[in-house]
XYZ file of N, CA and C in Angstrom:
291
model
N 0.843 -1.172 0.000
C 0.000 0.000 0.000
C 0.892 1.240 0.000
N 0.645 2.167 -0.916
C 1.468 3.377 -0.966
C 1.231 4.263 0.248
N 2.265 4.970 0.627
C 2.150 5.937 1.721
C 2.189 7.328 1.134
N 1.258 8.141 1.583
C 1.183 9.521 1.128
C 1.176 10.431 2.342
N 1.944 11.479 2.279
C 1.991 12.442 3.364
C 1.519 13.789 2.855
N 0.672 14.411 3.623
C 0.206 15.757 3.314
C 0.728 16.657 4.420
N 1.538 17.606 4.021
C 2.163 18.502 4.980
C 1.757 19.931 4.653
N 1.064 20.616 5.562
C 0.683 22.008 5.302
C 1.917 22.899 5.176
N 1.877 23.818 4.232
C 2.985 24.769 4.087
C 3.004 25.764 5.236
N 1.838 26.061 5.760
C 1.745 26.947 6.911
C 1.586 26.089 8.157
N 2.568 26.094 9.034
C 2.451 25.261 10.228
C 1.251 25.671 11.075
N 0.655 24.700 11.712
C -0.484 24.918 12.611
C -1.651 25.579 11.886
N -1.981 25.028 10.723
C -3.141 25.537 9.979
C -4.367 25.480 10.869
N -5.276 26.393 10.644
C -6.397 26.562 11.557
C -7.471 25.490 11.433
N -7.522 24.770 10.330
C -8.583 23.786 10.179
C -8.045 22.465 9.652
N -8.749 21.399 10.006
C -8.381 20.095 9.494
C -8.997 19.908 8.115
N -8.369 19.071 7.329
C -8.847 18.804 5.984
C -9.872 17.677 6.010
N -10.919 17.816 5.207
C -11.906 16.740 5.125
C -11.541 15.804 3.971
N -12.330 14.745 3.801
C -12.024 13.727 2.803
C -12.055 14.283 1.376
N -13.012 15.140 1.079
C -13.098 15.727 -0.255
C -11.856 16.568 -0.553
N -11.421 17.344 0.409
C -10.237 18.188 0.215
C -8.990 17.337 0.043
N -8.874 16.262 0.805
C -7.729 15.357 0.662
C -7.677 14.803 -0.755
N -8.808 14.336 -1.275
C -8.819 13.799 -2.640
C -8.460 14.869 -3.655
N -8.938 16.082 -3.444
C -8.599 17.173 -4.370
C -7.106 17.493 -4.324
N -6.515 17.370 -3.156
C -5.072 17.587 -3.041
C -4.292 16.502 -3.783
N -4.810 15.294 -3.782
C -4.142 14.181 -4.466
C -4.273 14.258 -5.982
N -5.233 14.996 -6.478
C -5.545 15.038 -7.905
C -4.319 15.272 -8.785
N -3.480 16.220 -8.456
C -2.322 16.551 -9.294
C -1.240 15.478 -9.275
N -1.256 14.613 -8.288
C -0.240 13.571 -8.204
C -0.687 12.233 -8.757
N -1.925 12.170 -9.249
C -2.463 10.919 -9.782
C -2.451 10.919 -11.303
N -2.211 9.753 -11.855
C -2.259 9.558 -13.298
C -3.667 9.829 -13.818
N -3.753 10.231 -15.082
C -5.057 10.467 -15.698
C -5.855 9.175 -15.857
N -5.214 8.028 -15.702
C -5.947 6.763 -15.816
C -6.542 6.313 -14.480
N -6.308 7.056 -13.410
C -6.873 6.716 -12.107
C -8.397 6.765 -12.167
N -9.030 5.743 -11.646
C -10.487 5.617 -11.759
C -11.236 6.724 -11.009
N -10.743 7.118 -9.854
C -11.403 8.198 -9.103
C -11.316 9.498 -9.891
N -10.150 9.753 -10.427
C -9.943 10.974 -11.206
C -10.827 10.989 -12.455
N -11.012 9.825 -13.090
C -11.837 9.757 -14.296
C -13.328 9.847 -13.986
N -13.776 9.128 -12.952
C -15.202 9.104 -12.635
C -15.696 10.398 -11.987
N -14.815 11.059 -11.253
C -15.219 12.242 -10.490
C -14.401 13.474 -10.883
N -14.235 13.666 -12.178
C -13.394 14.763 -12.675
C -13.824 16.122 -12.141
N -15.100 16.440 -12.235
C -15.592 17.748 -11.782
C -15.401 17.916 -10.271
N -15.664 16.856 -9.529
C -15.504 16.914 -8.077
C -14.031 17.050 -7.692
N -13.164 16.308 -8.366
C -11.731 16.365 -8.063
C -11.139 17.731 -8.394
N -11.707 18.391 -9.380
C -11.236 19.732 -9.744
C -11.829 20.819 -8.859
N -12.736 20.429 -7.954
C -13.313 21.398 -7.031
C -14.460 22.194 -7.607
N -15.009 21.745 -8.734
C -16.071 22.504 -9.391
C -17.458 22.234 -8.832
N -17.641 21.090 -8.198
C -18.949 20.717 -7.649
C -18.751 20.023 -6.305
N -19.858 19.854 -5.583
C -19.794 19.161 -4.300
C -19.247 17.753 -4.494
N -18.707 17.177 -3.419
C -18.043 15.877 -3.522
C -18.463 14.960 -2.371
N -19.761 14.666 -2.223
C -20.185 13.802 -1.124
C -19.662 12.368 -1.259
N -19.324 11.957 -2.481
C -18.796 10.603 -2.712
C -17.458 10.377 -2.025
N -16.771 11.447 -1.686
C -15.470 11.329 -1.015
C -15.577 10.543 0.289
N -16.721 10.640 0.948
C -16.928 9.910 2.208
C -16.824 8.410 2.008
N -17.166 7.916 0.816
C -17.108 6.482 0.530
C -15.846 6.066 -0.205
N -15.104 7.024 -0.731
C -13.841 6.721 -1.407
C -12.724 6.574 -0.382
N -12.668 7.512 0.551
C -11.718 7.403 1.670
C -12.480 6.776 2.817
N -12.065 5.580 3.207
C -12.772 4.850 4.255
C -12.459 5.383 5.635
N -11.215 5.786 5.836
C -10.810 6.292 7.151
C -9.811 7.415 6.954
N -9.947 8.457 7.730
C -9.040 9.603 7.690
C -8.655 9.925 9.115
N -7.359 9.885 9.392
C -6.896 10.233 10.734
C -5.773 11.254 10.626
N -5.649 12.056 11.669
C -4.646 13.111 11.720
C -3.838 12.933 12.999
N -2.525 12.901 12.857
C -1.669 12.764 14.037
C -1.449 14.121 14.693
N -0.843 14.103 15.853
C -0.570 15.356 16.572
C 0.343 16.278 15.785
N 1.223 15.698 14.959
C 2.134 16.536 14.178
C 1.577 16.836 12.784
N 0.225 16.736 12.655
C -0.508 17.129 11.459
C -0.192 16.290 10.225
N 0.148 15.021 10.416
C 0.275 14.094 9.294
C -1.071 13.428 9.093
N -1.511 13.363 7.851
C -2.795 12.765 7.515
C -2.574 11.351 7.011
N -3.397 10.430 7.471
C -3.336 9.040 7.032
C -4.711 8.674 6.492
N -4.738 8.142 5.261
C -6.011 7.732 4.680
C -6.008 6.232 4.433
N -7.196 5.651 4.504
C -7.396 4.261 4.134
C -8.441 4.241 3.036
N -8.105 3.586 1.939
C -9.013 3.457 0.808
C -8.747 2.134 0.121
N -9.504 1.813 -0.882
C -9.311 0.586 -1.636
C -8.093 0.710 -2.550
N -7.314 -0.344 -2.616
C -6.191 -0.381 -3.547
C -6.649 -0.375 -4.993
N -7.924 -0.635 -5.224
C -8.473 -0.571 -6.575
C -8.809 0.860 -6.974
N -8.970 1.739 -5.998
C -9.318 3.130 -6.289
C -8.087 4.003 -6.467
N -7.081 3.788 -5.647
C -5.826 4.526 -5.770
C -4.704 3.496 -5.747
N -4.178 3.213 -6.925
C -3.134 2.201 -7.082
C -1.758 2.855 -7.036
N -0.805 2.112 -6.505
C 0.552 2.631 -6.355
C 1.126 3.127 -7.691
N 0.896 2.389 -8.768
C 1.465 2.789 -10.055
C 0.732 3.970 -10.698
N -0.369 4.408 -10.096
C -1.086 5.578 -10.601
C -0.673 6.866 -9.890
N 0.214 6.737 -8.917
C 0.770 7.919 -8.259
C 1.994 8.317 -9.076
N 1.875 9.416 -9.819
C 2.893 9.765 -10.812
C 3.898 10.797 -10.323
N 3.657 11.371 -9.174
C 4.588 12.361 -8.642
C 4.912 11.988 -7.203
N 6.157 12.155 -6.829
C 6.527 11.847 -5.451
C 6.322 13.058 -4.545
N 6.226 14.221 -5.163
C 6.029 15.443 -4.387
C 5.385 16.493 -5.288
N 4.432 17.206 -4.754
C 3.796 18.289 -5.488
C 3.149 19.238 -4.495
N 2.888 20.436 -4.961
C 2.213 21.428 -4.135
C 0.869 21.745 -4.742
N -0.097 21.973 -3.886
C -1.419 22.386 -4.335
C -1.966 23.331 -3.286
N -2.510 24.424 -3.754
C -3.067 25.418 -2.846
C -4.568 25.220 -2.752
N -5.063 25.259 -1.544
C -6.507 25.217 -1.341
C -6.897 26.452 -0.553
N -8.089 26.908 -0.806
C -8.574 28.080 -0.093
C -9.511 27.629 1.016
N -9.392 28.250 2.163
C -10.287 27.953 3.266
C -11.706 28.303 2.865
N -12.658 27.503 3.326
C -14.078 27.733 3.067
C -14.430 27.739 1.596
N -13.634 27.070 0.753
C -13.944 27.019 -0.662
C -14.679 25.743 -1.039
N -15.020 24.921 -0.052
C -15.692 23.663 -0.328
C -17.038 23.925 -0.960
N -17.313 23.194 -1.999
C -18.599 23.323 -2.689
C -19.546 22.296 -2.173
């Protein structure tokens, strides 16, 4: 199972990330052949609401040092579909649709 780390650029960010935001952050690091990216293109791009994220990410936990750990199906996010080892993505607070 691949390990992914999400590290805020601003330490001690004021809010925790939800499942939809986590998936949107992963969007730029996933291959275009990823099934989640293909089936939920508009949601992954942040253009529409993303209630399906609750069922794509089965478990989301945050450690004290703000590391996020997700559990999902290996069929939804495959190791070989992670095309970047590191990338940056900016999200705006309260921009959830």
